[in-house]
Short mmCIF file of N, CA and C in Angstrom, two decimals:
data_model
loop_
_atom_site.label_atom_id
_atom_site.label_comp_id
_atom_site.label_asym_id
_atom_site.label_seq_id
_atom_site.Cartn_x
_atom_site.Cartn_y
_atom_site.Cartn_z
N UNK A 183 -1.13 -1.66 -14.79
CA UNK A 183 -2.52 -1.33 -14.91
C UNK A 183 -3.25 -1.61 -13.59
N UNK A 184 -2.81 -2.65 -12.93
CA UNK A 184 -3.41 -2.99 -11.64
C UNK A 184 -3.14 -1.88 -10.61
N UNK A 185 -1.94 -1.34 -10.64
CA UNK A 185 -1.58 -0.27 -9.70
C UNK A 185 -2.42 0.98 -9.97
N UNK A 186 -2.62 1.30 -11.24
CA UNK A 186 -3.44 2.46 -11.58
C UNK A 186 -4.88 2.24 -11.14
N UNK A 187 -5.39 1.02 -11.30
CA UNK A 187 -6.74 0.71 -10.84
C UNK A 187 -6.88 0.84 -9.34
N UNK A 188 -5.87 0.38 -8.60
CA UNK A 188 -5.90 0.50 -7.14
C UNK A 188 -5.83 1.96 -6.73
N UNK A 189 -5.02 2.76 -7.44
CA UNK A 189 -4.96 4.19 -7.13
C UNK A 189 -6.30 4.88 -7.41
N UNK A 190 -6.97 4.47 -8.47
CA UNK A 190 -8.30 5.03 -8.76
C UNK A 190 -9.29 4.68 -7.65
N UNK A 191 -9.23 3.46 -7.16
CA UNK A 191 -10.10 3.07 -6.04
C UNK A 191 -9.78 3.86 -4.79
N UNK A 192 -8.49 4.13 -4.56
CA UNK A 192 -8.09 4.93 -3.41
C UNK A 192 -8.61 6.36 -3.53
N UNK A 193 -8.53 6.94 -4.72
CA UNK A 193 -9.07 8.28 -4.95
C UNK A 193 -10.59 8.29 -4.75
N UNK A 194 -11.26 7.22 -5.16
CA UNK A 194 -12.71 7.13 -4.97
C UNK A 194 -13.06 7.12 -3.49
N UNK A 195 -12.29 6.39 -2.70
CA UNK A 195 -12.54 6.35 -1.24
C UNK A 195 -12.31 7.72 -0.62
N UNK A 196 -11.23 8.39 -1.02
CA UNK A 196 -10.93 9.72 -0.48
C UNK A 196 -12.03 10.70 -0.87
N UNK A 197 -12.49 10.65 -2.12
CA UNK A 197 -13.56 11.55 -2.56
C UNK A 197 -14.86 11.28 -1.80
N UNK A 198 -15.14 10.00 -1.56
CA UNK A 198 -16.36 9.67 -0.81
C UNK A 198 -16.27 10.17 0.63
N UNK A 199 -15.11 10.02 1.23
CA UNK A 199 -14.94 10.51 2.60
C UNK A 199 -15.05 12.03 2.67
N UNK A 200 -14.54 12.72 1.66
CA UNK A 200 -14.71 14.18 1.60
C UNK A 200 -16.17 14.55 1.41
N UNK A 201 -16.90 13.74 0.62
CA UNK A 201 -18.33 13.96 0.42
C UNK A 201 -19.09 13.84 1.75
N UNK A 202 -18.79 12.78 2.49
CA UNK A 202 -19.46 12.58 3.78
C UNK A 202 -19.11 13.72 4.74
N UNK A 203 -17.85 14.12 4.75
CA UNK A 203 -17.43 15.21 5.62
C UNK A 203 -18.12 16.52 5.23
N UNK A 204 -18.25 16.77 3.95
CA UNK A 204 -18.91 17.99 3.48
C UNK A 204 -20.39 17.98 3.84
N UNK A 205 -21.02 16.82 3.78
CA UNK A 205 -22.44 16.73 4.14
C UNK A 205 -22.65 16.98 5.64
N UNK A 206 -21.72 16.54 6.48
CA UNK A 206 -21.87 16.70 7.92
C UNK A 206 -21.50 18.10 8.40
N UNK A 207 -20.53 18.72 7.76
CA UNK A 207 -20.04 20.03 8.21
C UNK A 207 -20.52 21.14 7.30
N UNK A 208 -21.80 21.16 6.98
CA UNK A 208 -22.31 22.18 6.08
C UNK A 208 -22.65 23.48 6.79
N UNK A 209 -22.40 23.59 8.08
CA UNK A 209 -22.70 24.82 8.80
C UNK A 209 -21.57 25.83 8.70
N UNK A 210 -20.38 25.38 8.34
CA UNK A 210 -19.23 26.29 8.30
C UNK A 210 -19.27 27.23 7.10
N UNK A 211 -19.82 26.80 6.01
CA UNK A 211 -19.83 27.61 4.79
C UNK A 211 -21.26 27.86 4.36
N UNK A 212 -21.36 28.57 3.27
CA UNK A 212 -22.66 28.80 2.66
C UNK A 212 -23.26 27.45 2.26
N UNK A 213 -24.54 27.28 2.51
CA UNK A 213 -25.17 25.98 2.25
C UNK A 213 -25.16 25.63 0.76
N UNK A 214 -25.32 26.63 -0.09
CA UNK A 214 -25.32 26.36 -1.53
C UNK A 214 -23.94 25.89 -1.99
N UNK A 215 -22.89 26.53 -1.51
CA UNK A 215 -21.53 26.10 -1.84
C UNK A 215 -21.26 24.70 -1.31
N UNK A 216 -21.76 24.43 -0.13
CA UNK A 216 -21.56 23.12 0.47
C UNK A 216 -22.26 22.03 -0.34
N UNK A 217 -23.47 22.32 -0.81
CA UNK A 217 -24.20 21.34 -1.62
C UNK A 217 -23.46 21.06 -2.93
N UNK A 218 -22.96 22.13 -3.57
CA UNK A 218 -22.24 21.95 -4.83
C UNK A 218 -20.97 21.16 -4.62
N UNK A 219 -20.25 21.44 -3.55
CA UNK A 219 -19.01 20.71 -3.27
C UNK A 219 -19.31 19.25 -2.97
N UNK A 220 -20.38 18.98 -2.24
CA UNK A 220 -20.75 17.60 -1.92
C UNK A 220 -21.13 16.84 -3.20
N UNK A 221 -21.88 17.48 -4.09
CA UNK A 221 -22.25 16.82 -5.34
C UNK A 221 -21.01 16.53 -6.18
N UNK A 222 -20.08 17.48 -6.21
CA UNK A 222 -18.86 17.30 -6.99
C UNK A 222 -18.04 16.14 -6.44
N UNK A 223 -17.90 16.07 -5.13
CA UNK A 223 -17.13 14.98 -4.52
C UNK A 223 -17.80 13.64 -4.75
N UNK A 224 -19.11 13.58 -4.68
CA UNK A 224 -19.82 12.34 -4.93
C UNK A 224 -19.66 11.89 -6.38
N UNK A 225 -19.71 12.84 -7.31
CA UNK A 225 -19.52 12.50 -8.72
C UNK A 225 -18.11 11.98 -8.97
N UNK A 226 -17.11 12.62 -8.38
CA UNK A 226 -15.74 12.14 -8.51
C UNK A 226 -15.58 10.74 -7.95
N UNK A 227 -16.20 10.50 -6.81
CA UNK A 227 -16.10 9.17 -6.19
C UNK A 227 -16.70 8.10 -7.10
N UNK A 228 -17.84 8.39 -7.71
CA UNK A 228 -18.48 7.41 -8.59
C UNK A 228 -17.64 7.16 -9.83
N UNK A 229 -17.12 8.23 -10.44
CA UNK A 229 -16.31 8.09 -11.65
C UNK A 229 -15.06 7.27 -11.37
N UNK A 230 -14.34 7.60 -10.30
CA UNK A 230 -13.11 6.88 -10.00
C UNK A 230 -13.38 5.45 -9.54
N UNK A 231 -14.51 5.22 -8.89
CA UNK A 231 -14.87 3.86 -8.50
C UNK A 231 -15.09 2.99 -9.74
N UNK A 232 -15.85 3.50 -10.69
CA UNK A 232 -16.10 2.74 -11.91
C UNK A 232 -14.82 2.51 -12.69
N UNK A 233 -14.02 3.56 -12.85
CA UNK A 233 -12.76 3.44 -13.58
C UNK A 233 -11.82 2.46 -12.89
N UNK A 234 -11.70 2.56 -11.59
CA UNK A 234 -10.83 1.66 -10.84
C UNK A 234 -11.28 0.21 -10.94
N UNK A 235 -12.58 -0.03 -10.83
CA UNK A 235 -13.08 -1.40 -10.94
C UNK A 235 -12.83 -1.98 -12.33
N UNK A 236 -13.05 -1.16 -13.36
CA UNK A 236 -12.79 -1.64 -14.72
C UNK A 236 -11.32 -2.00 -14.90
N UNK A 237 -10.43 -1.14 -14.44
CA UNK A 237 -9.00 -1.41 -14.60
C UNK A 237 -8.54 -2.63 -13.81
N UNK A 238 -9.02 -2.77 -12.59
CA UNK A 238 -8.62 -3.91 -11.78
C UNK A 238 -9.15 -5.21 -12.38
N UNK A 239 -10.41 -5.23 -12.77
CA UNK A 239 -10.98 -6.45 -13.36
C UNK A 239 -10.29 -6.78 -14.68
N UNK A 240 -10.01 -5.77 -15.48
CA UNK A 240 -9.32 -5.99 -16.76
C UNK A 240 -7.91 -6.53 -16.53
N UNK A 241 -7.18 -5.98 -15.57
CA UNK A 241 -5.83 -6.46 -15.28
C UNK A 241 -5.85 -7.90 -14.77
N UNK A 242 -6.80 -8.24 -13.93
CA UNK A 242 -6.90 -9.61 -13.42
C UNK A 242 -7.28 -10.56 -14.55
N UNK A 243 -8.19 -10.14 -15.42
CA UNK A 243 -8.60 -10.99 -16.54
C UNK A 243 -7.43 -11.22 -17.51
N UNK A 244 -6.64 -10.19 -17.76
CA UNK A 244 -5.48 -10.35 -18.64
C UNK A 244 -4.43 -11.27 -18.02
N UNK A 245 -4.29 -11.20 -16.73
CA UNK A 245 -3.29 -12.02 -16.04
C UNK A 245 -3.68 -13.50 -16.06
N UNK A 246 -4.95 -13.78 -15.97
CA UNK A 246 -5.41 -15.18 -15.90
C UNK A 246 -5.47 -15.85 -17.25
N UNK A 247 -5.75 -15.10 -18.29
CA UNK A 247 -5.95 -15.73 -19.61
C UNK A 247 -4.84 -15.41 -20.54
#
């Protein structure tokens, strides 16, 4: 469970970096498509961050008690 939590945190970091990259390079594509892609990447980053934190904290709590 700890490994899955760490993988979720890794996916959250990758999604956030793609979000930042999409926000900076919005001149290459249509601006509306770029905005939608940036929102999608930000949402994925938040979801995986929350899921990863829950799994890691839960795994640590189970290990200690």
